[in-house]
Amino acid sequence: MPEISITRARTMIRKAIQKGHELELKPLSVVVLDAGGHVKAFEREDGAAPGRFAIAQGKAYGAIMLGMAGTAQMARAEAQGYFMNAVNGLFGGQVIPVPGGVLVRDKRGVVIGAVGVTGDSSDNDAICAAFGIEAANLVSEI
């Protein structure tokens, strides 16, 4: 099974944070999960709240476990809140169904992980995650 190397995970984090600086966003926290939902790498910028790890992880974890990015999860939660509530119960409340949880695909389209970004608006978080993923020469699904 293809996986995200630590070098690519670090690139994704560095570039996501760089994009946040370019956009003059609030301090970001970025996590990279592998295809099994396990943490590959994480970084929290100076000034970011300490609880941001759990939020970033929840955004990325939902993307991996459901096979759908945060934007699609949010649409599903709005249309079928009962479904997302049930799913979140199954996963111990670890799913945060909002933009900022972005699937990582290889060039063949295989999901190999997810990036979760938090710290600014969910839409801005998703932009930064996608930028980091694409900077690592992988494909993002917002």
CSV table of C-alpha atoms in Angstrom, one decimal:
chain,number,residue,atom,x,y,z
A,1,MET,CA,0.0,0.0,0.0
A,2,PRO,CA,1.4,3.4,-0.9
A,3,GLU,CA,2.0,5.7,2.0
A,4,ILE,CA,3.0,9.2,2.8
A,5,SER,CA,6.7,9.5,3.6
A,6,ILE,CA,7.8,11.6,6.6
A,7,THR,CA,9.6,13.9,4.1
A,8,ARG,CA,6.3,14.6,2.2
A,9,ALA,CA,4.4,14.9,5.5
A,10,ARG,CA,6.8,17.6,6.7
A,11,THR,CA,6.6,19.3,3.3
A,12,MET,CA,2.8,19.4,3.5
A,13,ILE,CA,2.9,20.9,7.0
A,14,ARG,CA,5.6,23.5,6.1
A,15,LYS,CA,3.8,24.6,2.9
A,16,ALA,CA,0.4,24.7,4.6
A,17,ILE,CA,1.8,27.0,7.3
A,18,GLN,CA,3.6,29.1,4.6
A,19,LYS,CA,0.3,29.6,2.8
A,20,GLY,CA,-1.3,30.7,6.1
A,21,HIS,CA,1.5,33.3,6.4
A,22,GLU,CA,1.0,34.5,2.9
A,23,LEU,CA,-2.8,34.9,3.5
A,24,GLU,CA,-2.1,36.6,6.9
A,25,LEU,CA,-4.2,34.0,8.8
A,26,LYS,CA,-4.2,33.2,12.5
A,27,PRO,CA,-1.7,30.7,13.7
A,28,LEU,CA,-2.3,27.3,12.3
A,29,SER,CA,-2.0,23.7,13.5
A,30,VAL,CA,-1.5,21.0,10.9
A,31,VAL,CA,-1.6,17.2,11.2
A,32,VAL,CA,-0.9,14.6,8.5
A,33,LEU,CA,-2.6,11.2,8.9
A,34,ASP,CA,-1.7,8.0,7.1
A,35,ALA,CA,-4.4,5.9,5.3
A,36,GLY,CA,-5.2,4.1,8.6
A,37,GLY,CA,-5.9,7.3,10.4
A,38,HIS,CA,-2.6,7.3,12.4
A,39,VAL,CA,-0.6,10.5,13.0
A,40,LYS,CA,2.4,10.8,10.7
A,41,ALA,CA,3.4,14.4,11.6
A,42,PHE,CA,2.0,17.4,13.5
A,43,GLU,CA,3.0,21.0,14.1
A,44,ARG,CA,1.3,23.8,16.0
A,45,GLU,CA,2.4,27.3,15.3
A,46,ASP,CA,3.4,29.7,18.1
A,47,GLY,CA,0.3,31.4,19.4
A,48,ALA,CA,-2.1,28.6,18.4
A,49,ALA,CA,-4.3,27.3,21.1
A,50,PRO,CA,-3.2,24.0,22.7
A,51,GLY,CA,-6.5,22.3,21.8
A,52,ARG,CA,-5.9,22.7,18.1
A,53,PHE,CA,-4.3,19.3,17.8
A,54,ALA,CA,-7.6,17.6,18.6
A,55,ILE,CA,-9.4,19.8,16.1
A,56,ALA,CA,-6.9,19.2,13.3
A,57,GLN,CA,-6.9,15.5,14.0
A,58,GLY,CA,-10.7,15.3,14.0
A,59,LYS,CA,-10.9,17.0,10.6
A,60,ALA,CA,-8.4,14.7,9.0
A,61,TYR,CA,-9.7,11.6,10.8
A,62,GLY,CA,-13.2,12.1,9.5
A,63,ALA,CA,-11.9,12.4,6.0
A,64,ILE,CA,-10.0,9.1,6.3
A,65,MET,CA,-12.7,7.1,8.1
A,66,LEU,CA,-15.5,8.3,5.8
A,67,GLY,CA,-13.5,8.6,2.6
A,68,MET,CA,-14.8,12.1,2.1
A,69,ALA,CA,-13.2,15.4,2.6
A,70,GLY,CA,-14.5,17.9,5.2
A,71,THR,CA,-16.5,20.0,2.7
A,72,ALA,CA,-18.5,16.9,1.7
A,73,GLN,CA,-18.9,15.9,5.3
A,74,MET,CA,-20.3,19.3,6.2
A,75,ALA,CA,-22.8,19.0,3.3
A,76,ARG,CA,-23.8,15.6,4.6
A,77,ALA,CA,-24.2,16.8,8.2
A,78,GLU,CA,-26.4,19.7,6.9
A,79,ALA,CA,-28.6,17.3,4.9
A,80,GLN,CA,-28.5,14.3,7.2
A,81,GLY,CA,-27.4,15.4,10.7
A,82,TYR,CA,-28.6,12.1,12.1
A,83,PHE,CA,-26.1,10.2,10.0
A,84,MET,CA,-23.1,12.3,11.0
A,85,ASN,CA,-24.2,12.2,14.6
A,86,ALA,CA,-24.3,8.4,14.4
A,87,VAL,CA,-21.0,8.2,12.7
A,88,ASN,CA,-19.4,10.5,15.3
A,89,GLY,CA,-20.8,8.2,18.0
A,90,LEU,CA,-19.1,5.2,16.3
A,91,PHE,CA,-15.8,7.0,16.2
A,92,GLY,CA,-15.9,8.2,19.8
A,93,GLY,CA,-16.7,11.9,18.9
A,94,GLN,CA,-13.4,12.2,16.9
A,95,VAL,CA,-15.0,13.4,13.7
A,96,ILE,CA,-15.2,17.2,13.0
A,97,PRO,CA,-17.3,17.4,9.7
A,98,VAL,CA,-16.1,20.8,8.4
A,99,PRO,CA,-13.7,22.0,5.7
A,100,GLY,CA,-10.1,21.7,6.7
A,101,GLY,CA,-10.0,17.9,6.6
A,102,VAL,CA,-8.5,17.2,3.2
A,103,LEU,CA,-8.0,13.8,1.6
A,104,VAL,CA,-4.5,13.1,0.1
A,105,ARG,CA,-4.5,11.0,-3.0
A,106,ASP,CA,-1.5,9.7,-5.0
A,107,LYS,CA,-1.3,10.3,-8.7
A,108,ARG,CA,-3.4,7.2,-9.4
A,109,GLY,CA,-6.2,8.5,-7.2
A,110,VAL,CA,-5.6,6.2,-4.3
A,111,VAL,CA,-6.3,7.7,-0.9
A,112,ILE,CA,-3.0,7.6,1.1
A,113,GLY,CA,-3.9,9.9,4.0
A,114,ALA,CA,-5.4,13.2,5.0
A,115,VAL,CA,-4.3,16.6,6.2
A,116,GLY,CA,-6.2,18.5,8.9
A,117,VAL,CA,-5.7,22.2,9.4
A,118,THR,CA,-7.2,24.4,12.0
A,119,GLY,CA,-6.7,27.9,13.3
A,120,ASP,CA,-8.5,30.2,10.9
A,121,SER,CA,-11.9,29.9,9.1
A,122,SER,CA,-12.6,26.4,8.0
A,123,ASP,CA,-12.5,27.5,4.3
A,124,ASN,CA,-9.1,29.1,4.8
A,125,ASP,CA,-7.9,26.0,6.6
A,126,ALA,CA,-8.9,23.9,3.6
A,127,ILE,CA,-7.0,26.2,1.2
A,128,CYS,CA,-3.8,25.8,3.3
A,129,ALA,CA,-4.2,22.0,3.5
A,130,ALA,CA,-4.6,21.7,-0.3
A,131,PHE,CA,-1.7,24.0,-0.9
A,132,GLY,CA,0.5,21.8,1.3
A,133,ILE,CA,-0.6,18.6,-0.3
A,134,GLU,CA,-0.1,19.9,-3.8
A,135,ALA,CA,3.4,21.2,-2.9
A,136,ALA,CA,4.3,17.7,-1.9
A,137,ASN,CA,3.4,16.6,-5.5
A,138,LEU,CA,0.2,14.8,-4.4
A,139,VAL,CA,-3.5,15.4,-5.1
A,140,SER,CA,-5.8,17.1,-2.7
A,141,GLU,CA,-9.6,16.5,-2.4
A,142,ILE,CA,-11.2,19.4,-0.4
